[in-house]
């Protein structure tokens, strides 16, 4: 996955700013996924479990559907064309996932054709090393009471190179197999518990093609998966309405610290001896102004981050996509506390992160979980000037981590990086 494939997400959300006056479909969730391992294993592993943070959003130009993200490029009378990025799970024993690189993020193009109540989509995808595969998918959505169901049927057309890499481990063994077509049937479910709280679940089964099954490393032709989790979404019982919060741009500059998040939030921050720094710009797209009936401003936010070169690292670019919530209060001026959850991709892992992984014996992961904790004061209220009521100044913690070896998406590692930043937010 290249950085330029992700930067389009930023532009898509900014272009959607004109629709910010209305509530949007949004969500953030965490699920545990368990899948059977189709490969022979000397370790005796028959299944692998992983935790995955998921983001959901449905806008005019951009969508996020759990572990899939897309930007609409063209809208015709009968079909739409998207560029998309999709997580592909690599279900191998947990103990070797870090060495093998964990799950993959494939990128490509997708055409969607509405067929009455069903949607037919055709995709051409490439893995990070340009191995090709295609997908033909038929899916639909059911809404009945508190239930949301989405059945899906998929044919995947795999090239020789793709099949050889992921079912014969070509880059390690030199073995080759031919192309093939596998089939997957799955069902995603969502249950509305109360207000913004939902339960998520799903199951699926994949039938491998003959070429993959004849690989010396494959033991099972059928592979199953289940997942279960919890999420926060827009309240399905709430009608669409105008929002009180506005889009924003946030500019920040920060300094790395080797301290962990707990030490930082308790005020015990250690200075980075190499003085590594970053600058960032984030766009916040409002999607809701309440959570469980309380006044929370909810945003879909995307950011572009520049990490400066130093004596120990070259410069790098980071792209972030997250859901962020703000809570505002008076004490005695206007303040607001914010927290974000999302994904971060960097094209060149920073020194403060890579040196920690090296000490712990891990391979780096460019894709990581993203957290942001912020605390801002309203400039207009602070200086009693109404013309600056749309500006906030404060602190934010820029955090990348891998969820304590629980996520195969992030390479089964533990650790990450932290930056203390000063941020200026402008609402428009």
Coordinates of C-alpha atoms in Angstrom, one line a residue:
X1 CA 0.0 0.0 0.0
X2 CA 1.5 3.3 -1.1
X3 CA 0.8 6.7 0.6
X4 CA -0.6 8.2 -2.6
X5 CA -3.4 5.6 -2.5
X6 CA -4.6 6.9 0.9
X7 CA -4.2 10.6 0.3
X8 CA -7.4 10.6 -1.9
X9 CA -9.4 9.9 1.3
X10 CA -8.5 13.4 2.6
X11 CA -9.7 15.1 -0.5
X12 CA -12.9 13.1 -0.6
X13 CA -13.9 14.2 2.9
X14 CA -13.1 17.9 2.2
X15 CA -15.2 17.8 -1.0
X16 CA -18.1 16.5 1.1
X17 CA -18.0 19.5 3.4
X18 CA -21.1 21.0 1.7
X19 CA -23.2 18.1 3.1
X20 CA -22.1 18.7 6.7
X21 CA -25.3 20.4 7.7
X22 CA -27.1 17.1 8.0
X23 CA -26.5 14.0 10.2
X24 CA -24.5 11.2 8.5
X25 CA -24.2 7.5 8.7
X26 CA -21.1 6.9 10.8
X27 CA -19.7 4.3 13.2
X28 CA -16.6 3.1 15.1
X29 CA -16.3 -0.5 16.4
X30 CA -14.0 -3.1 17.8
X31 CA -14.5 -6.8 16.9
X32 CA -12.7 -10.1 17.7
X33 CA -12.4 -12.2 14.6
X34 CA -11.6 -15.9 14.7
X35 CA -10.8 -17.9 11.5
X36 CA -9.7 -21.5 10.8
X37 CA -6.2 -21.9 9.3
X38 CA -6.3 -23.8 6.0
X39 CA -2.6 -24.5 6.1
X40 CA -0.6 -27.4 7.5
X41 CA 1.1 -26.3 10.8
X42 CA 3.8 -28.0 12.7
X43 CA 2.7 -25.8 15.6
X44 CA -0.7 -27.5 15.7
X45 CA -2.7 -24.3 15.3
X46 CA -6.1 -24.8 13.7
X47 CA -7.5 -21.3 14.1
X48 CA -6.2 -17.7 14.7
X49 CA -7.9 -14.9 16.5
X50 CA -7.4 -11.2 16.0
X51 CA -8.8 -7.8 17.3
X52 CA -9.8 -5.3 14.6
X53 CA -10.8 -1.6 15.0
X54 CA -13.4 -0.7 12.3
X55 CA -14.6 2.6 10.9
X56 CA -17.9 3.2 9.1
X57 CA -19.1 6.2 7.1
X58 CA -21.3 6.8 4.1
X59 CA -21.0 10.1 2.4
X60 CA -21.5 11.5 -1.1
X61 CA -18.0 10.8 -2.3
X62 CA -16.3 8.7 0.4
X63 CA -17.3 5.6 2.2
X64 CA -15.7 3.5 5.0
X65 CA -17.2 0.0 5.5
X66 CA -15.3 -1.6 8.4
X67 CA -12.0 -2.7 6.8
X68 CA -12.8 -1.3 3.4
X69 CA -12.5 2.3 2.2
X70 CA -13.4 3.9 -1.1
X71 CA -13.7 7.2 -3.0
X72 CA -16.2 7.6 -5.8
X73 CA -14.5 8.6 -9.1
X74 CA -17.5 8.5 -11.5
X75 CA -21.2 8.3 -11.2
X76 CA -23.2 7.2 -14.2
X77 CA -26.9 6.4 -14.9
X78 CA -26.4 2.6 -14.3
X79 CA -23.1 2.3 -12.4
X80 CA -20.6 4.0 -10.2
X81 CA -16.8 3.6 -10.2
X82 CA -14.7 3.8 -7.0
X83 CA -11.1 3.5 -6.1
X84 CA -10.8 1.4 -3.0
X85 CA -8.5 0.0 -0.3
X86 CA -9.4 -3.3 1.4
X87 CA -7.9 -5.3 4.2
X88 CA -7.3 -8.9 3.2
X89 CA -6.8 -11.3 6.2
X90 CA -3.8 -13.6 6.0
X91 CA -4.8 -16.5 8.3
X92 CA -1.6 -18.2 9.4
X93 CA -0.5 -19.2 12.9
X94 CA -0.3 -16.2 15.3
X95 CA 3.3 -16.9 16.2
X96 CA 4.6 -16.3 12.7
X97 CA 2.3 -13.4 11.6
X98 CA 4.9 -10.7 12.5
X99 CA 7.6 -12.3 10.4
X100 CA 5.2 -12.8 7.5
X101 CA 4.0 -9.2 7.6
X102 CA 0.5 -9.7 9.0
X103 CA -2.7 -8.9 7.0
X104 CA -2.5 -7.1 3.7
X105 CA -4.1 -3.9 2.4
X106 CA -4.9 -4.3 -1.3
X107 CA -5.9 -1.4 -3.6
X108 CA -7.7 -1.1 -6.9
X109 CA -10.8 -0.1 -8.8
X110 CA -14.4 -1.1 -8.3
X111 CA -17.6 -0.7 -10.4
X112 CA -20.9 -1.0 -8.7
X113 CA -24.1 -1.9 -10.6
X114 CA -27.5 -1.7 -8.7
X115 CA -29.8 -4.7 -9.5
X116 CA -33.1 -3.9 -7.9
X117 CA -32.5 -4.8 -4.2
X118 CA -29.1 -6.2 -4.7
X119 CA -25.7 -4.6 -5.7
X120 CA -23.4 -6.3 -8.1
X121 CA -19.8 -5.1 -8.0
X122 CA -16.7 -6.0 -10.0
X123 CA -13.2 -5.1 -8.7
X124 CA -9.6 -5.3 -9.9
X125 CA -7.2 -5.3 -7.0
X126 CA -3.5 -5.5 -6.4
X127 CA -1.5 -6.4 -3.3
X128 CA 1.3 -4.2 -2.1
X129 CA 3.7 -6.0 -4.5
X130 CA 1.3 -5.6 -7.5
X131 CA 0.1 -9.2 -7.5
X132 CA -3.4 -9.1 -9.1
X133 CA -6.7 -10.5 -8.2
X134 CA -10.3 -9.7 -9.2
X135 CA -13.6 -9.9 -7.3
X136 CA -17.2 -10.3 -8.4
X137 CA -19.5 -9.6 -5.5
X138 CA -23.3 -9.8 -5.0
X139 CA -24.7 -8.2 -1.8
X140 CA -27.7 -6.5 -0.3
X141 CA -28.8 -4.9 2.9
X142 CA -31.8 -5.8 5.1
X143 CA -33.2 -3.5 7.8
X144 CA -35.8 -5.0 10.1
X145 CA -36.6 -3.5 13.5
X146 CA -33.4 -3.4 15.5
X147 CA -31.6 -5.7 13.0
X148 CA -29.3 -4.9 10.1
X149 CA -28.2 -7.8 7.9
X150 CA -25.9 -7.9 4.9
X151 CA -25.5 -11.2 3.0
X152 CA -22.7 -11.3 0.5
X153 CA -21.5 -13.8 -2.2
X154 CA -18.1 -13.4 -3.8
X155 CA -16.0 -15.0 -6.5
X156 CA -12.3 -14.1 -6.4
X157 CA -10.2 -14.5 -9.5
X158 CA -6.6 -15.0 -8.5
X159 CA -3.6 -14.7 -10.8
X160 CA -0.7 -17.2 -10.9
X161 CA 1.5 -14.8 -8.9
X162 CA -1.2 -14.1 -6.3
X163 CA -2.1 -17.8 -5.8
X164 CA 1.6 -18.8 -5.6
X165 CA 2.4 -16.2 -3.0
X166 CA -0.5 -16.7 -0.6
X167 CA -1.1 -20.4 -0.9
X168 CA 2.4 -21.8 -1.9
X169 CA 4.5 -19.1 -0.2
X170 CA 6.4 -18.5 -3.3
X171 CA 8.7 -15.8 -2.0
X172 CA 10.0 -18.2 0.8
X173 CA 9.8 -21.5 -1.0
X174 CA 10.1 -20.8 -4.7
X175 CA 7.0 -23.0 -5.3
X176 CA 4.5 -22.0 -8.0
X177 CA 0.9 -22.9 -8.6
X178 CA -1.6 -21.8 -11.2
X179 CA -4.4 -19.3 -11.2
X180 CA -7.7 -20.1 -9.6
X181 CA -11.2 -18.9 -8.5
X182 CA -12.4 -19.3 -4.9
X183 CA -15.9 -18.7 -3.5
X184 CA -17.0 -17.0 -0.3
X185 CA -20.4 -16.7 1.3
X186 CA -20.8 -14.4 4.4
X187 CA -23.4 -12.7 6.5
X188 CA -22.8 -9.5 8.5
X189 CA -25.2 -8.5 11.3
X190 CA -25.7 -5.5 13.5
X191 CA -28.2 -5.3 16.4
X192 CA -29.3 -1.9 17.9
X193 CA -29.1 -2.2 21.7
X194 CA -29.8 1.3 22.8
X195 CA -29.3 4.8 21.4
X196 CA -25.8 4.7 19.8
X197 CA -24.8 1.3 21.1
X198 CA -24.8 -1.7 18.8
X199 CA -23.6 -5.3 18.8
X200 CA -21.8 -6.6 15.7
X201 CA -21.4 -10.2 14.5
X202 CA -20.8 -12.1 11.4
X203 CA -19.8 -15.4 9.8
X204 CA -18.4 -16.6 6.5
X205 CA -17.0 -19.7 4.7
X206 CA -14.6 -19.8 1.8
X207 CA -14.2 -22.7 -0.7
X208 CA -10.7 -22.8 -2.1
X209 CA -9.9 -23.5 -5.8
X210 CA -8.2 -26.7 -6.9
X211 CA -4.8 -25.0 -7.6
X212 CA -4.7 -23.5 -4.0
X213 CA -5.9 -26.8 -2.5
X214 CA -3.2 -28.9 -4.2
X215 CA -0.5 -26.7 -2.7
X216 CA 1.9 -28.8 -0.5
X217 CA 1.1 -26.3 2.4
X218 CA -2.7 -26.4 2.3
X219 CA -4.5 -28.9 4.5
X220 CA -8.2 -27.8 4.3
X221 CA -10.3 -26.7 1.3
X222 CA -13.0 -25.0 3.4
X223 CA -12.1 -22.1 5.6
X224 CA -14.5 -20.5 8.1
X225 CA -14.6 -17.3 10.0
X226 CA -16.7 -15.6 12.7
X227 CA -16.5 -12.3 14.4
X228 CA -18.2 -10.6 17.3
X229 CA -17.9 -7.1 18.8
X230 CA -19.4 -3.8 19.9
X231 CA -19.8 -0.5 18.2
X232 CA -21.1 3.1 18.3
X233 CA -23.2 4.2 15.4
X234 CA -25.7 6.9 14.5
X235 CA -29.0 6.2 16.3
X236 CA -31.2 4.5 13.7
X237 CA -34.3 5.9 15.4
X238 CA -33.1 9.5 15.0
X239 CA -34.4 11.3 12.0
X240 CA -32.0 13.2 9.7
X241 CA -31.6 16.8 10.9
X242 CA -29.4 19.9 10.8
X243 CA -26.2 19.8 12.9
X244 CA -25.0 22.4 15.3
X245 CA -21.2 21.6 14.8
X246 CA -19.2 22.9 11.9
X247 CA -16.3 21.5 9.8
X248 CA -12.9 22.4 11.0
X249 CA -9.2 22.5 10.0
X250 CA -6.7 21.7 12.7
X251 CA -3.0 22.6 12.4
X252 CA -0.5 21.1 14.9
X253 CA 3.2 20.8 15.6
X254 CA 4.6 18.2 17.9
X255 CA 7.7 16.6 19.5
X256 CA 8.3 12.9 20.0
X257 CA 8.7 11.4 23.4
X258 CA 9.8 7.9 24.4
X259 CA 7.3 8.0 27.3
X260 CA 4.2 5.7 27.1
X261 CA 0.6 7.1 27.0
X262 CA 0.0 6.5 30.7
X263 CA 3.1 8.4 31.8
X264 CA 2.2 11.3 29.4
X265 CA -1.3 11.7 30.6
X266 CA -0.1 11.7 34.2
X267 CA 2.3 14.5 33.4
X268 CA 5.5 12.4 33.4
X269 CA 6.9 13.1 29.9
X270 CA 10.5 12.3 28.9
X271 CA 12.2 14.3 26.2
X272 CA 13.3 12.7 23.0
X273 CA 17.1 13.0 22.9
X274 CA 17.0 13.2 19.1
X275 CA 14.3 15.9 19.0
X276 CA 12.2 14.3 16.3
X277 CA 9.2 16.5 15.3
X278 CA 6.1 16.5 13.1
X279 CA 3.6 18.9 11.7
X280 CA 0.0 18.0 10.7
X281 CA -3.2 19.3 9.2
X282 CA -6.5 17.6 9.9
X283 CA -9.9 18.1 8.4
X284 CA -13.0 17.4 10.6
X285 CA -16.3 16.5 8.9
X286 CA -19.2 16.7 11.3
X287 CA -21.5 13.6 11.4
X288 CA -23.4 14.0 14.7
X289 CA -23.8 16.4 17.6
X290 CA -25.0 14.0 20.3
X291 CA -24.1 10.7 21.8
X292 CA -26.5 8.8 24.0
X293 CA -28.5 11.9 24.3
X294 CA -25.6 14.1 25.6
X295 CA -24.0 17.0 23.7
X296 CA -21.0 15.4 22.0
X297 CA -19.7 16.7 18.6
X298 CA -18.8 13.7 16.5
X299 CA -16.5 14.1 13.4
X300 CA -15.1 11.9 10.7
X301 CA -11.5 13.3 10.6
X302 CA -8.7 12.8 8.1
X303 CA -5.1 14.1 8.5
X304 CA -1.9 14.5 6.6
X305 CA 1.3 14.4 8.8
X306 CA 4.8 15.3 7.9
X307 CA 7.6 13.8 10.0
X308 CA 10.8 15.9 9.7
X309 CA 14.2 14.4 8.9
X310 CA 16.8 14.4 11.8
X311 CA 20.1 12.9 12.6
X312 CA 18.5 9.5 13.0
X313 CA 15.7 9.4 10.4
X314 CA 14.7 10.6 7.0
X315 CA 11.5 12.5 6.5
X316 CA 8.2 10.6 6.1
X317 CA 4.5 11.1 5.4
X318 CA 1.7 9.7 7.5
X319 CA -2.0 9.6 6.6
X320 CA -4.7 9.2 9.3
X321 CA -8.4 8.4 9.2
X322 CA -10.4 8.4 12.4
X323 CA -13.7 9.2 14.2
X324 CA -13.3 11.9 16.8
X325 CA -15.7 13.0 19.6
X326 CA -15.5 16.3 21.5
X327 CA -17.2 17.3 24.8
X328 CA -17.5 21.0 25.6
X329 CA -17.8 22.5 29.0
X330 CA -17.4 25.9 30.9
X331 CA -14.7 26.3 33.6
X332 CA -14.8 29.3 33.7
X333 CA -14.2 29.8 30.0
X334 CA -15.1 27.3 27.2
X335 CA -13.0 24.2 27.1
X336 CA -13.4 20.9 25.2
X337 CA -12.0 17.5 25.6
X338 CA -11.5 15.3 22.6
X339 CA -10.7 11.6 21.8
X340 CA -10.2 9.9 18.4
X341 CA -9.9 6.3 17.3
X342 CA -8.8 5.3 13.8
X343 CA -6.0 4.1 11.5
X344 CA -2.6 5.5 10.7
X345 CA -0.4 4.6 7.7
X346 CA 3.2 5.9 7.3
X347 CA 5.4 5.4 4.3
X348 CA 8.6 5.3 6.3
X349 CA 8.4 4.2 10.0
X350 CA 10.0 6.8 12.3
X351 CA 13.1 6.2 14.3
X352 CA 11.4 6.4 17.7
X353 CA 9.0 3.7 16.6
X354 CA 11.4 1.5 14.7
X355 CA 14.1 1.5 17.4
X356 CA 11.5 0.3 20.0
X357 CA 10.4 -2.5 17.6
X358 CA 14.1 -3.5 17.1
X359 CA 14.7 -3.7 20.8
X360 CA 11.6 -6.0 21.2
X361 CA 12.5 -8.1 18.2
X362 CA 9.5 -7.2 16.0
X363 CA 9.2 -6.4 12.3
X364 CA 7.8 -2.8 11.8
X365 CA 4.3 -2.2 10.6
X366 CA 3.5 0.8 8.5
X367 CA -0.2 0.5 9.3
X368 CA -1.1 1.0 13.0
X369 CA -4.0 1.9 15.3
X370 CA -4.3 5.7 15.8
X371 CA -5.4 7.5 19.0
X372 CA -5.7 11.2 19.6
X373 CA -6.4 12.8 23.0
X374 CA -6.9 16.6 23.1
X375 CA -7.7 19.4 25.4
X376 CA -8.5 22.9 24.0
X377 CA -9.6 26.3 25.2
X378 CA -11.8 28.6 23.1
X379 CA -9.8 31.7 22.0
X380 CA -12.8 34.0 21.6
X381 CA -14.0 33.1 25.1
X382 CA -10.6 33.4 26.6
X383 CA -10.0 36.9 25.3
X384 CA -13.7 38.0 25.3
X385 CA -13.7 38.5 21.6
X386 CA -16.7 37.0 19.7
X387 CA -14.8 37.2 16.4
X388 CA -12.5 34.4 17.5
X389 CA -15.2 32.1 18.9
X390 CA -14.5 29.7 16.0
X391 CA -10.9 29.1 17.0
X392 CA -9.5 26.8 19.6
X393 CA -5.9 26.4 21.0
X394 CA -4.7 23.5 23.0
X395 CA -2.8 20.2 23.4
X396 CA -3.2 16.9 21.6
X397 CA -1.4 13.6 21.9
X398 CA -0.6 11.9 18.6
X399 CA -0.4 8.2 19.2
X400 CA 0.3 5.1 17.0
X401 CA 0.2 1.6 18.5
X402 CA -0.6 -2.0 17.6
X403 CA -3.0 -3.0 20.4
X404 CA -0.6 -5.2 22.4
X405 CA -0.1 -8.0 19.9
X406 CA -3.8 -8.6 19.5
X407 CA -4.2 -7.3 15.9
X408 CA -2.9 -9.3 12.9
X409 CA -3.7 -6.2 10.8
X410 CA -0.8 -4.4 12.6
X411 CA 1.7 -7.3 12.4
X412 CA 1.2 -8.7 16.0
X413 CA 3.5 -6.2 17.6
X414 CA 3.4 -4.3 20.9
X415 CA 4.5 -0.7 21.2
X416 CA 4.4 2.4 19.0
X417 CA 5.1 6.1 19.2
X418 CA 3.8 9.2 20.9
X419 CA 4.1 12.9 20.1
X420 CA 3.0 15.9 22.3
X421 CA 1.6 18.6 20.0
X422 CA 0.3 22.1 20.2
X423 CA -2.8 22.5 18.0
X424 CA -4.8 25.4 16.6
X425 CA -8.3 24.5 15.3
X426 CA -10.3 26.7 13.0
X427 CA -14.1 26.1 12.5
X428 CA -15.7 27.3 9.2

